[in-house]
Coordinates of N, CA and C in Angstrom, one line a residue:
X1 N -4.9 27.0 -7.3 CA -5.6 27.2 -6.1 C -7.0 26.5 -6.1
X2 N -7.6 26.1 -6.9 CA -9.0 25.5 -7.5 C -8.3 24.3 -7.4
X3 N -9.0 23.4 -6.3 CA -8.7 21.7 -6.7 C -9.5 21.2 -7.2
X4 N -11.1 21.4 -7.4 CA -11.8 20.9 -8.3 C -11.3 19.9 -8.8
X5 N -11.2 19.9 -10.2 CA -10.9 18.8 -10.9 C -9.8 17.5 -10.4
X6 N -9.1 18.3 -9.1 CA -8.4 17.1 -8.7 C -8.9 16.0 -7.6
X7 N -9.8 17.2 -7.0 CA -10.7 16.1 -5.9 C -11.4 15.6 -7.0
X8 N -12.2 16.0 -8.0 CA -13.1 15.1 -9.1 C -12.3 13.8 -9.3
X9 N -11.4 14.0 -9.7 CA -10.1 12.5 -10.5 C -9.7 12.0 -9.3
X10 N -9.7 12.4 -8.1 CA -9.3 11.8 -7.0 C -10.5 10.3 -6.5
X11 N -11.7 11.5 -6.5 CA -13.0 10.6 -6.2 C -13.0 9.8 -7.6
X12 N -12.7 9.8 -8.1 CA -13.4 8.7 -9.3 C -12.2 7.6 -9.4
X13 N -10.7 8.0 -8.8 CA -9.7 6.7 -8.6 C -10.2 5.8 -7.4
X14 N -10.6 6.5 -7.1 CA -11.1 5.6 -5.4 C -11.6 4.9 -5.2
X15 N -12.7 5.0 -6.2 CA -14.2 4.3 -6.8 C -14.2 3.4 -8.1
X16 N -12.8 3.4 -8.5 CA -12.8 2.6 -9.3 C -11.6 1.3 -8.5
X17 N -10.5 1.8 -7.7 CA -10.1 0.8 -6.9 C -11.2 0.1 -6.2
X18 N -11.8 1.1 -5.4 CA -13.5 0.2 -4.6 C -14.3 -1.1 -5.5
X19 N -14.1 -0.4 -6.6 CA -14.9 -1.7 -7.9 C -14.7 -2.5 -7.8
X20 N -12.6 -2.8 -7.8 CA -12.1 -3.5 -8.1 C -12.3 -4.8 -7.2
X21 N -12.3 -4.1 -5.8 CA -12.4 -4.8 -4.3 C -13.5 -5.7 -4.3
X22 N -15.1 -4.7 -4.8 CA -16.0 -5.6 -4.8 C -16.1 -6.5 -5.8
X23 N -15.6 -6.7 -6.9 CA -15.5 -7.2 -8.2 C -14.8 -8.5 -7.8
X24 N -14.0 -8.7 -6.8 CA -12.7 -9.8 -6.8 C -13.3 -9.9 -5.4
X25 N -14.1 -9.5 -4.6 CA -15.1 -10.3 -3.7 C -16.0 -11.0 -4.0
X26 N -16.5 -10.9 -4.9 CA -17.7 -11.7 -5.6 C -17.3 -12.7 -6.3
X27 N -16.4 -13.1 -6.5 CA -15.4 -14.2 -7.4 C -14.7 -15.4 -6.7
X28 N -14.9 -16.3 -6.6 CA -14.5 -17.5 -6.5 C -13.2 -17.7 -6.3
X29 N -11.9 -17.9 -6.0 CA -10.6 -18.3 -6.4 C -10.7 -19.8 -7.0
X30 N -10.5 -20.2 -8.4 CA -9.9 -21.4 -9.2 C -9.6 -22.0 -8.7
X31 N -8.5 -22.0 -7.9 CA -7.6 -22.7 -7.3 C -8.3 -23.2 -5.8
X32 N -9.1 -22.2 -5.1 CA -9.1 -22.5 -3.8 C -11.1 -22.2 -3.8
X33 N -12.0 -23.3 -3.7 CA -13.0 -23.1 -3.5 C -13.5 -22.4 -2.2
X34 N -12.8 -22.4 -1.2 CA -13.0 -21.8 0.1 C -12.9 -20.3 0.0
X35 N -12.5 -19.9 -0.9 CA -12.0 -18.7 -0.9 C -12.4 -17.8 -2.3
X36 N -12.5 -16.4 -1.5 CA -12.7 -15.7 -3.5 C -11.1 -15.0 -3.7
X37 N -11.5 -14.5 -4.8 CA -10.1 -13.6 -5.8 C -9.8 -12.4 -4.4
X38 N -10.6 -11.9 -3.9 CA -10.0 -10.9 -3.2 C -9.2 -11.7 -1.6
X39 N -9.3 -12.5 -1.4 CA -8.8 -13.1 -0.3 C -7.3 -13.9 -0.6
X40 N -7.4 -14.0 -2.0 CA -5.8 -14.7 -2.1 C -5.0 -13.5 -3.4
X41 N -5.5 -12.2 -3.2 CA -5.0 -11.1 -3.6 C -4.3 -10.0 -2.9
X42 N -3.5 -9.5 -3.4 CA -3.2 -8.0 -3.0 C -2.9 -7.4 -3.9
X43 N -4.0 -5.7 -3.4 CA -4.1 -5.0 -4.2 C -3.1 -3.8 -3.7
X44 N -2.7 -2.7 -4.5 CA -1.8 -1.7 -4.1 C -2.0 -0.5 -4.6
X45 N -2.8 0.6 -4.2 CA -3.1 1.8 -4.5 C -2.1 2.8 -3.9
X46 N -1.4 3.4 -5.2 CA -0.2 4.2 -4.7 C -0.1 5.4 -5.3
X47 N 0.7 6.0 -4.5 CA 1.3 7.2 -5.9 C 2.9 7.9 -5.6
X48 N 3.4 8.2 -6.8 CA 4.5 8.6 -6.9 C 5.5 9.8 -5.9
X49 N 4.2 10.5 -5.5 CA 4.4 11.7 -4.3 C 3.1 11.6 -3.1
X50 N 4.5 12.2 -2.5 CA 3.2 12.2 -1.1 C 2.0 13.5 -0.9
X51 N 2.5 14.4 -1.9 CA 2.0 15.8 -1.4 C 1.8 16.1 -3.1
X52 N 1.3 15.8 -4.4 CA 1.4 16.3 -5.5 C 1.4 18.1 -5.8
X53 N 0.9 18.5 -5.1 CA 1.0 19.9 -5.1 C 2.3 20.7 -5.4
X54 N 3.0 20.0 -4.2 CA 3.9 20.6 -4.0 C 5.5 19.6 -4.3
X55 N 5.2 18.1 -5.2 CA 6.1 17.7 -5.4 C 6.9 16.9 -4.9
X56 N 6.7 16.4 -3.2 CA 7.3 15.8 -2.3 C 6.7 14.7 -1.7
X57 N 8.1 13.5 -1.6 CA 7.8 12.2 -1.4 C 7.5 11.9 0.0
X58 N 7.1 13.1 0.6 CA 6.6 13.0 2.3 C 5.4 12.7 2.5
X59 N 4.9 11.6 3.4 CA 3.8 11.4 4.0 C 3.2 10.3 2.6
X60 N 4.1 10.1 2.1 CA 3.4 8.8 0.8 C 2.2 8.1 1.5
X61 N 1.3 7.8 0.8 CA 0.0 7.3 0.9 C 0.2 5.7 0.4
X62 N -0.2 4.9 0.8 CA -0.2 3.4 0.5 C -1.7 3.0 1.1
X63 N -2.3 2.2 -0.3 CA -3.4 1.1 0.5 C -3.5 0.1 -0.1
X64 N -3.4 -0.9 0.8 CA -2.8 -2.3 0.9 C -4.6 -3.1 0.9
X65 N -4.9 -3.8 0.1 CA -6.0 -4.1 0.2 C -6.0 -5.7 -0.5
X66 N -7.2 -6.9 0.2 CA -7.0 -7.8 -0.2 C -6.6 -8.8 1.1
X67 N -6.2 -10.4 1.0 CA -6.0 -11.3 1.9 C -4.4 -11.7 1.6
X68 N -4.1 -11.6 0.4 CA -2.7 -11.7 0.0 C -2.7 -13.2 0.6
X69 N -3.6 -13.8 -0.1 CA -3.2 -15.2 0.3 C -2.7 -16.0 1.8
X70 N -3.4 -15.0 2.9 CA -2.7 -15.3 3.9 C -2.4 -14.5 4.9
X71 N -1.2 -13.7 4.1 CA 0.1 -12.5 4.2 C -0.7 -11.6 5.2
X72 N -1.7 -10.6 5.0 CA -1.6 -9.6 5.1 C -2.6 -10.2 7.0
X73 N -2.8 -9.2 7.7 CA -3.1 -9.5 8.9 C -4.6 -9.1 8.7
X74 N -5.6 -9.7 8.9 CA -7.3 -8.8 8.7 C -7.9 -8.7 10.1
X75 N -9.3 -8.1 10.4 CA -9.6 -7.5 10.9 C -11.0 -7.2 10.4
X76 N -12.2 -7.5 11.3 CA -13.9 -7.2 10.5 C -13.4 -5.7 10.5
X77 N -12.8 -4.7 10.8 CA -12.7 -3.0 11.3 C -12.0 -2.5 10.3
X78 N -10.9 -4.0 9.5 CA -10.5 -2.8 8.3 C -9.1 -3.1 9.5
X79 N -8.0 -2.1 9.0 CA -6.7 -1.8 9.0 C -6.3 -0.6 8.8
X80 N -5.4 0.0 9.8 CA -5.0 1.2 9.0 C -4.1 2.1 10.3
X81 N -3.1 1.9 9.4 CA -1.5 2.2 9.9 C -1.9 3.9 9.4
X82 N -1.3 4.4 10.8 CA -1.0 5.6 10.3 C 0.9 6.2 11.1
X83 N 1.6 6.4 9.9 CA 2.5 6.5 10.2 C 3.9 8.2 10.9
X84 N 2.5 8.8 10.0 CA 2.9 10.2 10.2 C 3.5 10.7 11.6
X85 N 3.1 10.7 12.9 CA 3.0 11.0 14.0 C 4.4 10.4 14.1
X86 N 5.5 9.6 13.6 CA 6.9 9.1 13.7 C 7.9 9.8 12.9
X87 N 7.1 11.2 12.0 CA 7.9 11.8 11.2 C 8.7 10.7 10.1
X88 N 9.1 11.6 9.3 CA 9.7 10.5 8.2 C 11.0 10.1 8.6
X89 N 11.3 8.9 8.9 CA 12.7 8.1 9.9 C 12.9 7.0 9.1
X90 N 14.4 6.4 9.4 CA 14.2 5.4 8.9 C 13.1 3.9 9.2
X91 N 13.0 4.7 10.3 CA 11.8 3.3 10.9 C 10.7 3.3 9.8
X92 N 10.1 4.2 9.1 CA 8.4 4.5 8.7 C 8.6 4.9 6.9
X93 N 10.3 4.8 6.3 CA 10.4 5.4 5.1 C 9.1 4.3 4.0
X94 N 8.7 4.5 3.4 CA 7.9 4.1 2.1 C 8.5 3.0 1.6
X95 N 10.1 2.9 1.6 CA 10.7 1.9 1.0 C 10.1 0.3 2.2
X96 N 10.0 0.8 3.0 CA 9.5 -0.4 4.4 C 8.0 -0.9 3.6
X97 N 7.3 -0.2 3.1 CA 6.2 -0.7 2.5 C 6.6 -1.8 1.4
X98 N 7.1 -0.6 0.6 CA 7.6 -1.7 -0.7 C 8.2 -3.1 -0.3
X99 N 9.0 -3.3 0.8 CA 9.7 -4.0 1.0 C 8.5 -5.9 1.4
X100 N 7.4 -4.8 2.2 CA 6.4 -5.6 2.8 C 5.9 -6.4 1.5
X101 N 5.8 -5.3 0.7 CA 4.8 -6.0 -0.9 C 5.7 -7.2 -1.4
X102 N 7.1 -6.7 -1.5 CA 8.2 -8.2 -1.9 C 7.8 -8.9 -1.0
X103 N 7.9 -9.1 0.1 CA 7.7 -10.2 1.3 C 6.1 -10.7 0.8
X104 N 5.0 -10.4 0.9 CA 4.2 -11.1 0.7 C 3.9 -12.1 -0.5
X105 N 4.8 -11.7 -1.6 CA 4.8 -12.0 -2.8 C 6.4 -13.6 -2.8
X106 N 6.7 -13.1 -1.3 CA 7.8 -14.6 -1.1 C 9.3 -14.0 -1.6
X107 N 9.6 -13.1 -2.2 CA 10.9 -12.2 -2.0 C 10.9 -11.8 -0.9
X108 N 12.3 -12.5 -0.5 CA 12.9 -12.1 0.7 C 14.0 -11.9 1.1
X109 N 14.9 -11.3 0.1 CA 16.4 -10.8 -0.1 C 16.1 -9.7 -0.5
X110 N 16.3 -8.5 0.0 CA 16.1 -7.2 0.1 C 17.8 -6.6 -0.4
X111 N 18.6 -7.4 -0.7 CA 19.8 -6.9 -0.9 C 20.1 -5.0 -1.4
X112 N 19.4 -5.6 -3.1 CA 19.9 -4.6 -4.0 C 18.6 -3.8 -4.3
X113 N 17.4 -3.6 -2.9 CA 16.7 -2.9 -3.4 C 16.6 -2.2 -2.8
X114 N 16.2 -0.9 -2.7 CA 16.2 0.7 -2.2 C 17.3 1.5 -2.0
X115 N 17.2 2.3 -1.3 CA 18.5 2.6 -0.5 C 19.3 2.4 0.2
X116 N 20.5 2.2 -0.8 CA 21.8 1.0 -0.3 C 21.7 1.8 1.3
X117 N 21.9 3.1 1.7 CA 22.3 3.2 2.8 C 21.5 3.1 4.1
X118 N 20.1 2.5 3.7 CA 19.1 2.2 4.5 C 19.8 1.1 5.6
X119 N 20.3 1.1 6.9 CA 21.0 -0.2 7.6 C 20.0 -1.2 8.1
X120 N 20.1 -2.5 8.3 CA 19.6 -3.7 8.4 C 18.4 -3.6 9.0
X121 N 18.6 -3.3 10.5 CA 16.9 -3.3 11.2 C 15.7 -2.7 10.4
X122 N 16.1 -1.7 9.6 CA 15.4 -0.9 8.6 C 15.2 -1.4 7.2
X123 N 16.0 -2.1 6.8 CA 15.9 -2.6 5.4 C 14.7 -4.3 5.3
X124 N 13.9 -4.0 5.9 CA 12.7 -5.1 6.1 C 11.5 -4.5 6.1
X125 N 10.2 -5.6 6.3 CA 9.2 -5.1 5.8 C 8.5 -4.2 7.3
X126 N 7.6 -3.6 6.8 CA 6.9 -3.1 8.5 C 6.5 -4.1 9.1
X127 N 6.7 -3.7 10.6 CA 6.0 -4.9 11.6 C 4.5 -4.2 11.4
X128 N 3.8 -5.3 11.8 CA 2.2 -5.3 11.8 C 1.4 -5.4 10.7
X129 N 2.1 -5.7 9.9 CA 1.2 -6.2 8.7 C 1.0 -7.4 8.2
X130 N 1.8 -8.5 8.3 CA 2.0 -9.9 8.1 C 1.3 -10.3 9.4
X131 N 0.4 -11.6 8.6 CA -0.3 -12.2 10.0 C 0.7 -12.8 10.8

């Protein structure tokens, strides 16, 4: 009943993904002078349950951060899907995330991954996130 220590560990993952963001803003890309680490990256802050309390993969939390080389769609305002309000469907399941992260990474045969019985319109990445 005391979450203390979990909002503590919560705030201090947050702020260490934040580091990470500004850390790989400040950096140059090698490869691409026009550009730093955080603009031809993607980053992925996830977790295994949507609800740890109580154990359940509802309402999964994803944050997608970074230029992903391109991929991802930006905005000076920031981003932010919120999918709840569609209930958990096949349209909005988590696997549609994952799916997004293969696509930006240039996998694009979704064959043998997630749930075989996910059907086709559904077995791809979310609309609105690819520029």
């Amino acid at each position: 009943t005391d979450f203390t220590n979990l909002i503590k560990f919560e705030t201090w993952l947050a702020q260490q993904f934040a580091d990470v963001i500004t850390k790989l803003k400040a950096r140059p890309d090698p490869n691409d002078p026009t550009a730093t680490l955080y603009d031809t990256t993607l980053l992925v802050w996830c977790r295994d349950m949507g609800d740890s309390t109580v154990h359940n993969q509802q309402s999964m939390r994803f944050v997608l951060a970074g230029g992903a080389g391109g991929y991802l769609k930006t905005d000076p305002r920031g981003r932010y899907l919120d999918l709840r309000p569609m209930g958990m469907t096949l349209a909005n399941r988590h696997e549609r995330v994952l799916l997004s992260i293969l696509d930006a990474m240039g996998i694009t045969d979704y064959t043998d991954f997630g749930d075989p019985k996910l059907v086709a319109p559904y077995k791809s990445p979310l609309p609105g996130l690819a520029a």
